[in-house]
């Protein structure tokens, strides 16, 4: 199974190349919130916002008014991915019945929900928009992408909190493996920098409270980490069977070779002790790919910058990889992008493909204080140039959802 297209909209860039350049430069996407008025009542007043996004590049004014920001992001990254896959003119010459779309989102159109809830309270039920439901529901992003390209194959959304788009990519991989489609447009999107979402995550003490220094707040695997930084954005991959990609002369950017998914069956929000569910997911992905632990060069960690996640993910990696855990690099790009919730898995899948293709591992920024319990190579404050044959990407979600995807550098064989 090969990857032929990539698309990104992130807090550090509105396409793949600008995001990649910012990652290698170690640039933080965090800053004071600008999308709504924030006052002292909010315990957390910063986030990783997408900046300068122009939906007009991807849709007309009428469509913009009828789509939530999360869906606009999805259409943008799908366009980018299709263009890079050599499908800029759509699916001409491709069997549309065998092209599917899976776009995950943990929350969906929450900004629309909040706006319409205010209208209901202040102005009454007769003033609710007829577009409220289709703008809010999480599956609409996948539906809109399907409509945009006339893709009539499998089409749905995955919703598993912060593992949502990792599940989307994994499901797309399985669908092509089973022979149900030749091409899958897979990814995730999230636009949750809203008053309710910020207040909710702050209330459960999940967020960093470094209001005086937003750009240094996300510090995965650092002893002084105090929570994640909420982000927004989207990522998309075009996956194809190798035969189909070769037949149409598609650019091949990398391979997806394995997928593992498990449940912690443990707690609403906390990971299982020693990352037990994460261990199972990583082992399953390696087994599915026919890889041994020593084949892996890079792990794009879930790495949220919360005390519990970073410790338990480190313990899980040590359990799965043994001594080799100290020879691979395990970095967290969330130190720069923040945590994109349901979009994180897709964004980090794109990054993992790029790491394999380009042989450069982005830094994990904001390291100041060593944590004796987190003693692996996290590429702290430095990018690493080394060949990467195999990378895995970890995504874990509230509710105990675990997903791990294995990627391999495309060697042209």
GROMACS .gro file of C-alpha atoms in nm:
model
  413
    1UNK     CA    1   0.000   0.000   0.000
    2UNK     CA    2   0.148   0.333  -0.102
    3UNK     CA    3   0.099   0.699  -0.015
    4UNK     CA    4   0.066   0.919  -0.324
    5UNK     CA    5  -0.066   1.248  -0.184
    6UNK     CA    6  -0.026   1.466   0.125
    7UNK     CA    7  -0.201   1.774   0.259
    8UNK     CA    8  -0.162   1.984   0.574
    9UNK     CA    9  -0.315   2.287   0.742
   10UNK     CA   10  -0.153   2.342   1.082
   11UNK     CA   11  -0.076   2.615   1.335
   12UNK     CA   12   0.272   2.647   1.181
   13UNK     CA   13   0.186   2.635   0.811
   14UNK     CA   14  -0.106   2.621   0.567
   15UNK     CA   15   0.043   2.353   0.345
   16UNK     CA   16   0.290   2.066   0.360
   17UNK     CA   17   0.609   2.254   0.277
   18UNK     CA   18   0.552   2.553   0.505
   19UNK     CA   19   0.465   2.318   0.791
   20UNK     CA   20   0.771   2.104   0.724
   21UNK     CA   21   1.001   2.406   0.715
   22UNK     CA   22   0.859   2.532   1.045
   23UNK     CA   23   0.901   2.190   1.206
   24UNK     CA   24   1.267   2.171   1.109
   25UNK     CA   25   1.319   2.526   1.234
   26UNK     CA   26   1.166   2.434   1.571
   27UNK     CA   27   0.898   2.701   1.545
   28UNK     CA   28   0.614   2.704   1.797
   29UNK     CA   29   0.260   2.766   1.676
   30UNK     CA   30   0.134   2.875   2.017
   31UNK     CA   31   0.019   3.225   2.105
   32UNK     CA   32  -0.263   3.425   2.265
   33UNK     CA   33  -0.610   3.331   2.143
   34UNK     CA   34  -0.743   3.562   1.871
   35UNK     CA   35  -1.058   3.380   1.756
   36UNK     CA   36  -1.272   3.494   2.047
   37UNK     CA   37  -1.248   3.745   2.329
   38UNK     CA   38  -1.057   3.600   2.621
   39UNK     CA   39  -1.060   3.756   2.968
   40UNK     CA   40  -0.934   3.667   3.314
   41UNK     CA   41  -1.221   3.426   3.371
   42UNK     CA   42  -1.041   3.181   3.141
   43UNK     CA   43  -0.769   2.986   3.318
   44UNK     CA   44  -0.600   2.924   2.982
   45UNK     CA   45  -0.579   3.209   2.732
   46UNK     CA   46  -0.357   3.069   2.457
   47UNK     CA   47  -0.367   2.797   2.192
   48UNK     CA   48  -0.208   2.684   1.867
   49UNK     CA   49  -0.434   2.853   1.612
   50UNK     CA   50  -0.418   2.817   1.235
   51UNK     CA   51  -0.307   3.156   1.102
   52UNK     CA   52  -0.391   3.326   0.775
   53UNK     CA   53  -0.608   3.045   0.644
   54UNK     CA   54  -0.798   3.151   0.331
   55UNK     CA   55  -1.099   2.926   0.267
   56UNK     CA   56  -1.162   3.123  -0.055
   57UNK     CA   57  -0.874   2.931  -0.210
   58UNK     CA   58  -1.076   2.611  -0.182
   59UNK     CA   59  -1.446   2.702  -0.201
   60UNK     CA   60  -1.683   2.978  -0.302
   61UNK     CA   61  -1.845   3.230  -0.066
   62UNK     CA   62  -2.176   3.049  -0.044
   63UNK     CA   63  -2.003   2.724   0.052
   64UNK     CA   64  -1.789   2.903   0.310
   65UNK     CA   65  -2.101   3.040   0.482
   66UNK     CA   66  -2.249   2.690   0.498
   67UNK     CA   67  -1.946   2.507   0.636
   68UNK     CA   68  -1.786   2.506   0.978
   69UNK     CA   69  -1.416   2.584   1.003
   70UNK     CA   70  -1.334   2.216   1.065
   71UNK     CA   71  -1.491   2.120   0.732
   72UNK     CA   72  -1.313   2.403   0.551
   73UNK     CA   73  -0.983   2.266   0.677
   74UNK     CA   74  -1.080   1.920   0.548
   75UNK     CA   75  -1.159   2.048   0.199
   76UNK     CA   76  -0.829   2.236   0.194
   77UNK     CA   77  -0.609   1.940   0.286
   78UNK     CA   78  -0.800   1.707   0.055
   79UNK     CA   79  -0.737   1.951  -0.231
   80UNK     CA   80  -0.366   1.964  -0.147
   81UNK     CA   81  -0.339   1.586  -0.120
   82UNK     CA   82  -0.523   1.525  -0.445
   83UNK     CA   83  -0.305   1.780  -0.621
   84UNK     CA   84   0.016   1.621  -0.494
   85UNK     CA   85  -0.119   1.279  -0.597
   86UNK     CA   86  -0.149   1.397  -0.956
   87UNK     CA   87  -0.527   1.421  -0.930
   88UNK     CA   88  -0.557   1.799  -0.945
   89UNK     CA   89  -0.825   1.767  -1.212
   90UNK     CA   90  -1.028   1.524  -1.004
   91UNK     CA   91  -1.080   1.159  -1.076
   92UNK     CA   92  -1.074   1.161  -1.455
   93UNK     CA   93  -0.972   0.815  -1.569
   94UNK     CA   94  -1.020   0.666  -1.221
   95UNK     CA   95  -1.314   0.441  -1.127
   96UNK     CA   96  -1.504   0.668  -0.887
   97UNK     CA   97  -1.692   0.371  -0.744
   98UNK     CA   98  -1.359   0.249  -0.606
   99UNK     CA   99  -1.248   0.575  -0.447
  100UNK     CA  100  -1.343   0.630  -0.082
  101UNK     CA  101  -1.313   0.901   0.180
  102UNK     CA  102  -1.266   0.870   0.557
  103UNK     CA  103  -1.212   1.192   0.752
  104UNK     CA  104  -1.197   1.167   1.130
  105UNK     CA  105  -1.286   1.438   1.381
  106UNK     CA  106  -1.304   1.414   1.755
  107UNK     CA  107  -1.558   1.693   1.802
  108UNK     CA  108  -1.681   1.822   1.464
  109UNK     CA  109  -1.839   2.163   1.418
  110UNK     CA  110  -1.821   2.285   1.775
  111UNK     CA  111  -1.800   2.654   1.678
  112UNK     CA  112  -2.128   2.618   1.491
  113UNK     CA  113  -2.280   2.436   1.787
  114UNK     CA  114  -2.182   2.713   2.028
  115UNK     CA  115  -2.310   2.985   1.796
  116UNK     CA  116  -2.646   2.817   1.741
  117UNK     CA  117  -2.686   2.739   2.112
  118UNK     CA  118  -2.647   3.112   2.186
  119UNK     CA  119  -2.906   3.194   1.919
  120UNK     CA  120  -3.150   2.943   2.069
  121UNK     CA  121  -3.114   3.097   2.416
  122UNK     CA  122  -3.117   3.461   2.307
  123UNK     CA  123  -3.353   3.462   2.007
  124UNK     CA  124  -3.552   3.141   2.019
  125UNK     CA  125  -3.587   2.818   1.821
  126UNK     CA  126  -3.728   2.980   1.507
  127UNK     CA  127  -3.395   3.155   1.447
  128UNK     CA  128  -3.184   2.839   1.431
  129UNK     CA  129  -3.011   2.799   1.094
  130UNK     CA  130  -3.139   2.524   0.863
  131UNK     CA  131  -2.770   2.448   0.806
  132UNK     CA  132  -2.699   2.392   1.176
  133UNK     CA  133  -2.711   2.012   1.168
  134UNK     CA  134  -2.511   1.956   0.847
  135UNK     CA  135  -2.254   2.212   0.961
  136UNK     CA  136  -2.213   2.052   1.304
  137UNK     CA  137  -2.210   1.675   1.247
  138UNK     CA  138  -1.865   1.519   1.243
  139UNK     CA  139  -1.920   1.313   0.927
  140UNK     CA  140  -1.992   1.614   0.707
  141UNK     CA  141  -1.623   1.670   0.631
  142UNK     CA  142  -1.596   1.326   0.470
  143UNK     CA  143  -1.926   1.384   0.292
  144UNK     CA  144  -1.813   1.718   0.149
  145UNK     CA  145  -1.484   1.575   0.023
  146UNK     CA  146  -1.670   1.284  -0.135
  147UNK     CA  147  -1.907   1.525  -0.310
  148UNK     CA  148  -1.622   1.748  -0.422
  149UNK     CA  149  -1.455   1.464  -0.613
  150UNK     CA  150  -1.749   1.239  -0.692
  151UNK     CA  151  -1.590   0.960  -0.487
  152UNK     CA  152  -1.857   0.690  -0.449
  153UNK     CA  153  -1.664   0.429  -0.251
  154UNK     CA  154  -1.663   0.383   0.129
  155UNK     CA  155  -1.737   0.713   0.297
  156UNK     CA  156  -1.764   0.789   0.668
  157UNK     CA  157  -1.610   0.957   0.971
  158UNK     CA  158  -1.416   0.805   1.256
  159UNK     CA  159  -1.468   0.949   1.604
  160UNK     CA  160  -1.233   0.820   1.874
  161UNK     CA  161  -1.115   1.139   2.044
  162UNK     CA  162  -0.745   1.202   1.979
  163UNK     CA  163  -0.709   0.875   1.786
  164UNK     CA  164  -0.984   0.967   1.538
  165UNK     CA  165  -0.776   1.034   1.229
  166UNK     CA  166  -0.524   0.759   1.303
  167UNK     CA  167  -0.823   0.527   1.288
  168UNK     CA  168  -0.930   0.695   0.963
  169UNK     CA  169  -0.593   0.625   0.803
  170UNK     CA  170  -0.587   0.271   0.945
  171UNK     CA  171  -0.939   0.197   0.822
  172UNK     CA  172  -0.851   0.328   0.475
  173UNK     CA  173  -0.547   0.101   0.472
  174UNK     CA  174  -0.764  -0.200   0.559
  175UNK     CA  175  -1.029  -0.114   0.297
  176UNK     CA  176  -0.773  -0.115   0.018
  177UNK     CA  177  -0.614  -0.433   0.158
  178UNK     CA  178  -0.954  -0.605   0.140
  179UNK     CA  179  -0.997  -0.502  -0.221
  180UNK     CA  180  -1.297  -0.275  -0.156
  181UNK     CA  181  -1.130   0.032  -0.307
  182UNK     CA  182  -0.830   0.130  -0.517
  183UNK     CA  183  -0.787   0.481  -0.373
  184UNK     CA  184  -0.874   0.623  -0.031
  185UNK     CA  185  -0.864   0.987   0.074
  186UNK     CA  186  -0.798   0.962   0.448
  187UNK     CA  187  -0.733   1.214   0.719
  188UNK     CA  188  -0.865   1.420   1.004
  189UNK     CA  189  -0.970   1.771   1.090
  190UNK     CA  190  -1.043   1.976   1.400
  191UNK     CA  191  -1.131   2.338   1.478
  192UNK     CA  192  -1.185   2.352   1.852
  193UNK     CA  193  -1.033   2.682   1.964
  194UNK     CA  194  -1.367   2.798   2.103
  195UNK     CA  195  -1.481   2.924   2.444
  196UNK     CA  196  -1.659   2.604   2.545
  197UNK     CA  197  -1.380   2.372   2.436
  198UNK     CA  198  -1.107   2.579   2.599
  199UNK     CA  199  -1.306   2.603   2.922
  200UNK     CA  200  -1.387   2.232   2.918
  201UNK     CA  201  -1.031   2.110   2.875
  202UNK     CA  202  -0.907   2.365   3.129
  203UNK     CA  203  -1.169   2.250   3.379
  204UNK     CA  204  -1.041   1.893   3.362
  205UNK     CA  205  -0.683   2.021   3.414
  206UNK     CA  206  -0.563   1.882   3.081
  207UNK     CA  207  -0.412   2.207   2.949
  208UNK     CA  208  -0.089   2.386   3.024
  209UNK     CA  209  -0.150   2.709   3.213
  210UNK     CA  210   0.164   2.894   3.100
  211UNK     CA  211  -0.025   3.206   2.993
  212UNK     CA  212   0.291   3.415   3.033
  213UNK     CA  213   0.488   3.203   2.783
  214UNK     CA  214   0.260   3.023   2.534
  215UNK     CA  215   0.536   2.938   2.289
  216UNK     CA  216   0.722   2.732   2.551
  217UNK     CA  217   0.415   2.569   2.708
  218UNK     CA  218   0.416   2.245   2.508
  219UNK     CA  219   0.723   2.061   2.636
  220UNK     CA  220   0.681   1.686   2.586
  221UNK     CA  221   0.890   1.455   2.804
  222UNK     CA  222   1.026   1.748   3.005
  223UNK     CA  223   1.011   1.722   3.384
  224UNK     CA  224   0.824   2.055   3.405
  225UNK     CA  225   0.546   1.963   3.159
  226UNK     CA  226   0.205   2.063   3.291
  227UNK     CA  227  -0.047   1.986   3.017
  228UNK     CA  228  -0.106   2.005   2.645
  229UNK     CA  229  -0.164   2.310   2.426
  230UNK     CA  230  -0.486   2.293   2.229
  231UNK     CA  231  -0.436   2.314   1.853
  232UNK     CA  232  -0.642   2.306   1.536
  233UNK     CA  233  -0.586   2.205   1.176
  234UNK     CA  234  -0.609   1.908   0.943
  235UNK     CA  235  -0.407   1.645   0.761
  236UNK     CA  236  -0.482   1.423   0.463
  237UNK     CA  237  -0.320   1.133   0.280
  238UNK     CA  238  -0.410   0.973  -0.051
  239UNK     CA  239  -0.357   0.597  -0.019
  240UNK     CA  240  -0.355   0.362  -0.317
  241UNK     CA  241  -0.288   0.002  -0.397
  242UNK     CA  242   0.056  -0.025  -0.552
  243UNK     CA  243  -0.082  -0.167  -0.877
  244UNK     CA  244  -0.325   0.121  -0.917
  245UNK     CA  245  -0.061   0.384  -0.840
  246UNK     CA  246   0.184   0.233  -1.089
  247UNK     CA  247  -0.080   0.202  -1.362
  248UNK     CA  248  -0.161   0.571  -1.349
  249UNK     CA  249   0.199   0.683  -1.300
  250UNK     CA  250   0.132   0.835  -0.959
  251UNK     CA  251   0.411   0.988  -0.749
  252UNK     CA  252   0.488   0.746  -0.467
  253UNK     CA  253   0.585   0.923  -0.145
  254UNK     CA  254   0.602   0.631   0.094
  255UNK     CA  255   0.442   0.308   0.210
  256UNK     CA  256   0.196   0.229   0.484
  257UNK     CA  257   0.277  -0.122   0.599
  258UNK     CA  258   0.100  -0.193   0.928
  259UNK     CA  259  -0.179  -0.087   1.161
  260UNK     CA  260  -0.262  -0.180   1.520
  261UNK     CA  261  -0.558  -0.072   1.731
  262UNK     CA  262  -0.651  -0.157   2.089
  263UNK     CA  263  -0.841  -0.033   2.393
  264UNK     CA  264  -0.712   0.035   2.743
  265UNK     CA  265  -1.043  -0.065   2.902
  266UNK     CA  266  -0.920   0.132   3.201
  267UNK     CA  267  -1.030   0.495   3.259
  268UNK     CA  268  -1.220   0.786   3.105
  269UNK     CA  269  -0.908   0.994   3.043
  270UNK     CA  270  -0.601   0.840   3.207
  271UNK     CA  271  -0.381   0.592   3.017
  272UNK     CA  272  -0.350   0.236   3.142
  273UNK     CA  273  -0.055   0.180   3.376
  274UNK     CA  274   0.276   0.144   3.190
  275UNK     CA  275   0.089   0.215   2.866
  276UNK     CA  276  -0.045  -0.139   2.851
  277UNK     CA  277  -0.290  -0.064   2.570
  278UNK     CA  278  -0.031   0.136   2.380
  279UNK     CA  279   0.207  -0.158   2.404
  280UNK     CA  280  -0.053  -0.386   2.247
  281UNK     CA  281  -0.120  -0.139   1.965
  282UNK     CA  282   0.249  -0.100   1.879
  283UNK     CA  283   0.304  -0.475   1.887
  284UNK     CA  284   0.001  -0.526   1.664
  285UNK     CA  285   0.124  -0.271   1.409
  286UNK     CA  286   0.469  -0.431   1.396
  287UNK     CA  287   0.319  -0.778   1.362
  288UNK     CA  288   0.084  -0.660   1.087
  289UNK     CA  289   0.378  -0.508   0.899
  290UNK     CA  290   0.603  -0.811   0.946
  291UNK     CA  291   0.858  -0.593   1.124
  292UNK     CA  292   1.073  -0.653   1.428
  293UNK     CA  293   1.123  -0.380   1.689
  294UNK     CA  294   1.481  -0.327   1.570
  295UNK     CA  295   1.353  -0.228   1.223
  296UNK     CA  296   1.202   0.094   1.359
  297UNK     CA  297   1.414   0.410   1.338
  298UNK     CA  298   1.164   0.678   1.445
  299UNK     CA  299   0.852   0.703   1.654
  300UNK     CA  300   0.627   1.005   1.613
  301UNK     CA  301   0.508   0.997   1.971
  302UNK     CA  302   0.162   1.086   2.090
  303UNK     CA  303   0.373   1.302   2.323
  304UNK     CA  304   0.109   1.542   2.451
  305UNK     CA  305   0.316   1.714   2.723
  306UNK     CA  306   0.093   1.584   3.002
  307UNK     CA  307   0.257   1.415   3.301
  308UNK     CA  308   0.067   1.087   3.261
  309UNK     CA  309   0.082   1.045   2.884
  310UNK     CA  310   0.452   1.108   2.839
  311UNK     CA  311   0.555   0.879   3.122
  312UNK     CA  312   0.329   0.592   3.018
  313UNK     CA  313   0.417   0.622   2.648
  314UNK     CA  314   0.787   0.608   2.741
  315UNK     CA  315   0.727   0.298   2.953
  316UNK     CA  316   0.530   0.138   2.671
  317UNK     CA  317   0.807   0.202   2.417
  318UNK     CA  318   1.066   0.054   2.652
  319UNK     CA  319   0.850  -0.255   2.700
  320UNK     CA  320   0.799  -0.309   2.326
  321UNK     CA  321   1.143  -0.215   2.196
  322UNK     CA  322   1.369  -0.321   2.481
  323UNK     CA  323   1.729  -0.202   2.441
  324UNK     CA  324   1.649  -0.073   2.093
  325UNK     CA  325   1.430   0.195   2.254
  326UNK     CA  326   1.756   0.377   2.335
  327UNK     CA  327   1.878   0.361   1.974
  328UNK     CA  328   1.573   0.498   1.795
  329UNK     CA  329   1.446   0.857   1.805
  330UNK     CA  330   1.108   0.923   1.964
  331UNK     CA  331   1.002   1.281   1.896
  332UNK     CA  332   0.688   1.481   1.957
  333UNK     CA  333   0.589   1.734   1.692
  334UNK     CA  334   0.310   1.845   1.927
  335UNK     CA  335   0.576   2.058   2.092
  336UNK     CA  336   0.529   2.286   1.788
  337UNK     CA  337   0.181   2.217   1.652
  338UNK     CA  338   0.008   2.171   1.985
  339UNK     CA  339  -0.244   1.890   2.020
  340UNK     CA  340  -0.482   1.883   1.724
  341UNK     CA  341  -0.711   1.630   1.894
  342UNK     CA  342  -0.894   1.432   1.624
  343UNK     CA  343  -0.667   1.570   1.350
  344UNK     CA  344  -0.343   1.477   1.528
  345UNK     CA  345  -0.309   1.124   1.391
  346UNK     CA  346  -0.342   1.232   1.027
  347UNK     CA  347  -0.110   1.531   1.064
  348UNK     CA  348   0.150   1.312   1.233
  349UNK     CA  349   0.107   1.042   0.969
  350UNK     CA  350   0.195   1.300   0.704
  351UNK     CA  351   0.499   1.402   0.908
  352UNK     CA  352   0.605   1.038   0.947
  353UNK     CA  353   0.590   0.987   0.568
  354UNK     CA  354   0.806   1.298   0.520
  355UNK     CA  355   1.059   1.184   0.781
  356UNK     CA  356   1.104   0.854   0.599
  357UNK     CA  357   1.129   1.022   0.259
  358UNK     CA  358   1.366   1.301   0.360
  359UNK     CA  359   1.580   1.149   0.633
  360UNK     CA  360   1.535   1.436   0.878
  361UNK     CA  361   1.361   1.414   1.216
  362UNK     CA  362   1.211   1.738   1.352
  363UNK     CA  363   1.310   1.849   1.701
  364UNK     CA  364   1.104   1.824   2.016
  365UNK     CA  365   1.132   2.182   2.135
  366UNK     CA  366   1.110   2.351   2.477
  367UNK     CA  367   1.325   2.106   2.669
  368UNK     CA  368   1.466   2.260   2.987
  369UNK     CA  369   1.469   1.998   3.263
  370UNK     CA  370   1.541   1.625   3.236
  371UNK     CA  371   1.287   1.379   3.371
  372UNK     CA  372   1.472   1.069   3.497
  373UNK     CA  373   1.171   0.855   3.406
  374UNK     CA  374   1.174   0.983   3.046
  375UNK     CA  375   1.527   0.898   2.938
  376UNK     CA  376   1.500   0.810   2.568
  377UNK     CA  377   1.622   1.015   2.272
  378UNK     CA  378   1.340   1.263   2.210
  379UNK     CA  379   1.544   1.486   1.973
  380UNK     CA  380   1.514   1.756   2.237
  381UNK     CA  381   1.588   2.100   2.093
  382UNK     CA  382   1.763   1.958   1.786
  383UNK     CA  383   1.667   1.811   1.454
  384UNK     CA  384   1.827   1.478   1.366
  385UNK     CA  385   1.955   1.394   1.019
  386UNK     CA  386   1.969   1.019   0.972
  387UNK     CA  387   1.820   0.762   0.733
  388UNK     CA  388   1.477   0.649   0.846
  389UNK     CA  389   1.361   0.327   0.687
  390UNK     CA  390   1.064   0.268   0.918
  391UNK     CA  391   0.860   0.508   1.129
  392UNK     CA  392   0.560   0.445   1.349
  393UNK     CA  393   0.305   0.703   1.460
  394UNK     CA  394   0.123   0.668   1.791
  395UNK     CA  395  -0.220   0.815   1.870
  396UNK     CA  396  -0.409   0.765   2.195
  397UNK     CA  397  -0.750   0.905   2.283
  398UNK     CA  398  -0.970   0.971   2.584
  399UNK     CA  399  -1.181   0.664   2.640
  400UNK     CA  400  -0.876   0.440   2.608
  401UNK     CA  401  -0.846   0.431   2.226
  402UNK     CA  402  -0.501   0.338   2.092
  403UNK     CA  403  -0.386   0.336   1.730
  404UNK     CA  404  -0.042   0.283   1.580
  405UNK     CA  405   0.048   0.309   1.212
  406UNK     CA  406   0.374   0.183   1.056
  407UNK     CA  407   0.527   0.360   0.755
  408UNK     CA  408   0.822   0.263   0.541
  409UNK     CA  409   1.044   0.465   0.310
  410UNK     CA  410   0.962   0.399  -0.054
  411UNK     CA  411   1.268   0.256  -0.226
  412UNK     CA  412   1.113   0.213  -0.570
  413UNK     CA  413   1.123  -0.167  -0.557
   0.00000   0.00000   0.00000
